[in-house]
CSV table of C-alpha atoms in Angstrom, one decimal:
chain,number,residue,atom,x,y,z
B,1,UNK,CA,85.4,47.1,0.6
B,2,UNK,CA,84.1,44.3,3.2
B,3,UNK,CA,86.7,42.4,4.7
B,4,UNK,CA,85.3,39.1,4.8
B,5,UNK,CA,86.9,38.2,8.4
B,6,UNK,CA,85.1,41.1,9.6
B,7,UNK,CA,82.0,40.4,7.8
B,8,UNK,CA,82.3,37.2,9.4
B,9,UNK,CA,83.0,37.8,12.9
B,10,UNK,CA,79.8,40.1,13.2
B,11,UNK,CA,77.6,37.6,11.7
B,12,UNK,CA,78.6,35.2,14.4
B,13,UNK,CA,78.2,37.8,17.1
B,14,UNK,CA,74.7,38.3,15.8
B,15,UNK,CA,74.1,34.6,15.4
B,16,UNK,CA,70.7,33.5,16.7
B,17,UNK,CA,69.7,37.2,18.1
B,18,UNK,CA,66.6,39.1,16.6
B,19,UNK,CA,69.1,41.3,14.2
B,20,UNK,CA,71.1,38.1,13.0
B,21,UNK,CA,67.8,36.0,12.3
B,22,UNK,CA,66.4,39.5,10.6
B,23,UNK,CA,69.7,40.0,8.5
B,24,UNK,CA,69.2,36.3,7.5
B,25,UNK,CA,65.6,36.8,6.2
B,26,UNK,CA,66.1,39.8,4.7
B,27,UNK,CA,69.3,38.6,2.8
B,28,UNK,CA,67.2,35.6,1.7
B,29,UNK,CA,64.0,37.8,0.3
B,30,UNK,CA,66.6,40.2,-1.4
B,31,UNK,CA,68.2,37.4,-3.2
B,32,UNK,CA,64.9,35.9,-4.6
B,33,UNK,CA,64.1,39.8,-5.4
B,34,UNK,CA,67.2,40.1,-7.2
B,35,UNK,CA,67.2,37.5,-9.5
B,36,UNK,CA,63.3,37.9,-10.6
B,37,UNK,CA,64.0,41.8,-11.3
B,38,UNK,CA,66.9,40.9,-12.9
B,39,UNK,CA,65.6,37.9,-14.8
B,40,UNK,CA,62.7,40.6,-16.3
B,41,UNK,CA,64.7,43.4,-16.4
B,42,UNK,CA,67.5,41.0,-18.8
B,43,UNK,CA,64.1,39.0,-20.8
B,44,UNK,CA,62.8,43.2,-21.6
B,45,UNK,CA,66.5,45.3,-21.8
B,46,UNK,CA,65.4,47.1,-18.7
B,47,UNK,CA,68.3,48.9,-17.1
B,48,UNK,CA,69.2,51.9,-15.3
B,49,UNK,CA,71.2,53.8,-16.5
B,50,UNK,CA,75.0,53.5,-15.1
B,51,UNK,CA,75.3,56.1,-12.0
B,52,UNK,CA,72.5,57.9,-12.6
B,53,UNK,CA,70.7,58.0,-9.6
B,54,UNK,CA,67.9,60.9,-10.8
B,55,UNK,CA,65.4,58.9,-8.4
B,56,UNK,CA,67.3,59.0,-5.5
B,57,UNK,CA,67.8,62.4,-5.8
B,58,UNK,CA,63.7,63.1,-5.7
B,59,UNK,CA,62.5,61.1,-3.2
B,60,UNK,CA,63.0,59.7,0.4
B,61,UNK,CA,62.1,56.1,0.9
B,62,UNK,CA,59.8,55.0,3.4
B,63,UNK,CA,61.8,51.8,4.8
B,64,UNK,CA,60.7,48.7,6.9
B,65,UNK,CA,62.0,48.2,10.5
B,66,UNK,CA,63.4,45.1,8.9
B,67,UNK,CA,65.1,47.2,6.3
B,68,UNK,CA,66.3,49.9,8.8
B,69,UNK,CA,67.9,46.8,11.0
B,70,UNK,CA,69.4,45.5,7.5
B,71,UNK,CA,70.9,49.1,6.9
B,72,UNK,CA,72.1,49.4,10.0
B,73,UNK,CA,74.3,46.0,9.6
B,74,UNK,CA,75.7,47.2,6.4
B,75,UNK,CA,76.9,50.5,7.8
B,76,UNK,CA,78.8,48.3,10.7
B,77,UNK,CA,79.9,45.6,8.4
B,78,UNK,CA,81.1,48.5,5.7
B,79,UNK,CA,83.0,51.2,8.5
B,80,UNK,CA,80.1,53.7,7.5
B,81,UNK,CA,78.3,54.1,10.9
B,82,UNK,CA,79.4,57.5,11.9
B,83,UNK,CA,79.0,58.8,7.6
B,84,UNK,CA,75.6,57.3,8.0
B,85,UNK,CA,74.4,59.0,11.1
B,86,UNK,CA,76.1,62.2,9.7
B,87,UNK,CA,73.6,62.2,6.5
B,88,UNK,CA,70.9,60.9,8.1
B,89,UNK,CA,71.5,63.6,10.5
B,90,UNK,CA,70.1,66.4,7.8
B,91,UNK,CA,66.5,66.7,5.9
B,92,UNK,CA,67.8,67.1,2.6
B,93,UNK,CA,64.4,66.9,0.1
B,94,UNK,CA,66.2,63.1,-1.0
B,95,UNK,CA,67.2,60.0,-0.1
B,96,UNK,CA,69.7,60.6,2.7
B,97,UNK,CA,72.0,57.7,2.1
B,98,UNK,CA,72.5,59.2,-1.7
B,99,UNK,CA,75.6,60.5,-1.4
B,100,UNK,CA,76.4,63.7,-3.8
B,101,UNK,CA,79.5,62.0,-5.3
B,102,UNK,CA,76.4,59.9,-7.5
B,103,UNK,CA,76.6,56.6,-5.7
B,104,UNK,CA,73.8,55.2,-3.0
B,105,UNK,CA,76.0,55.1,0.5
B,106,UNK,CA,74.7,51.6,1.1
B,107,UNK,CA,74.2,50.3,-2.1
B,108,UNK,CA,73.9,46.0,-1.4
B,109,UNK,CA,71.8,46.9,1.5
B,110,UNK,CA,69.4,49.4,0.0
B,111,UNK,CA,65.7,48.7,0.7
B,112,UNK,CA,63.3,46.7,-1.5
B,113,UNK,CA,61.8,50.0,-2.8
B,114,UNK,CA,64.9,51.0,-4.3
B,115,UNK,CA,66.0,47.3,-5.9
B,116,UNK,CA,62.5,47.7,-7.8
B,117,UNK,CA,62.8,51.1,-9.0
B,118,UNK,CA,63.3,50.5,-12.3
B,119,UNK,CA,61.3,47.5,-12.7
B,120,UNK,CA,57.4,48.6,-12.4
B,121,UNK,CA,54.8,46.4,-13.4
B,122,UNK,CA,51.9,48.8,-14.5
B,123,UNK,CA,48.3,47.7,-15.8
B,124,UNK,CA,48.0,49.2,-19.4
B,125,UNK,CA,44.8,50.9,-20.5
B,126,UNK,CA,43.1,48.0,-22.0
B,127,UNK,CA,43.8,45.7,-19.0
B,128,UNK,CA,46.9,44.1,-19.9
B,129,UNK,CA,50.1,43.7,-17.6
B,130,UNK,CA,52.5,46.0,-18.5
B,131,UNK,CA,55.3,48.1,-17.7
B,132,UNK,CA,56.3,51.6,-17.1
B,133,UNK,CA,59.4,53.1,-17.2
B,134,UNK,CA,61.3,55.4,-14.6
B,135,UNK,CA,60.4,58.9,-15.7
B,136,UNK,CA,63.9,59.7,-16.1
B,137,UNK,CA,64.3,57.3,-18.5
B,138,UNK,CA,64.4,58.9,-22.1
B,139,UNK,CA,62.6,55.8,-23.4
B,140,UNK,CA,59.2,55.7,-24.6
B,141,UNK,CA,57.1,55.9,-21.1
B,142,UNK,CA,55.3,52.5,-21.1
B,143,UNK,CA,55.6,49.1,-23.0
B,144,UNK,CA,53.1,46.1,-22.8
B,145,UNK,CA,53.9,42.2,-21.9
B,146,UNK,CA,53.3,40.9,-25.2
């Protein structure tokens, strides 16, 4: 859990540096992000399902340097800097901060690839807009916009 004081104190170490200004931007993008996907995701009944993590576990995201900074800040804020560099430490044939227990190590800081997992727009095979489900969901595979 993030002790607020502490979450707090680092932000105002990092206050007007590169990292600070970057946390700031990315935080602002991810919060915009957030509430479109889950505005869709709500409108269309488009969830994951709870803890299960089946992408993660077959597939290593390619991140930003502005994600890898944002990462980086949630591991310090969190206490996770030494369990970070530990998995990131191994080539494991997933996502390294997936931790085996089912849960994402970094979770509110995960990159923008992973927020938008489960929400693909697709283009459907008369043109339309349209959307296609993760292939581990046990849903029908694609639904149009209309």
């Amino acid at each position: 859990m993030i002790s607020s004081m502490k979450k707090e104190v680092i932000d105002q170490a990092l206050n007007d540096t590169f990292i600070g200004d970057s946390v700031k931007v990315i935080e602002s993008i991810y919060t915009i992000t957030n509430e479109k996907t889950d505005e869709f995701c709500n409108h269309y009944n488009i969830h994951c399902k709870k803890n299960c993590g089946e992408c993660c576990e077959h597939f290593e995201p390619t991140i930003t340097e502005l994600e890898a900074i944002y990462l980086a800040y949630g591991a310090i804020v969190n206490d996770r800097v030494e369990e970070m560099k530990e998995l990131l430490s191994h080539q494991l044939g997933h996502c390294p901060l997936y931790h085996n227990e089912k849960h994402c190590l970094v979770y509110p800081y995960r990159p923008l690839l992973c927020r938008l997992f489960n929400s693909c727009a697709s283009r459907m095979k008369d043109g339309r807009a349209g959307y296609r489900y993760c292939k581990y969901d046990p849903r029908p595979k694609a639904f149009d916009n209309e």
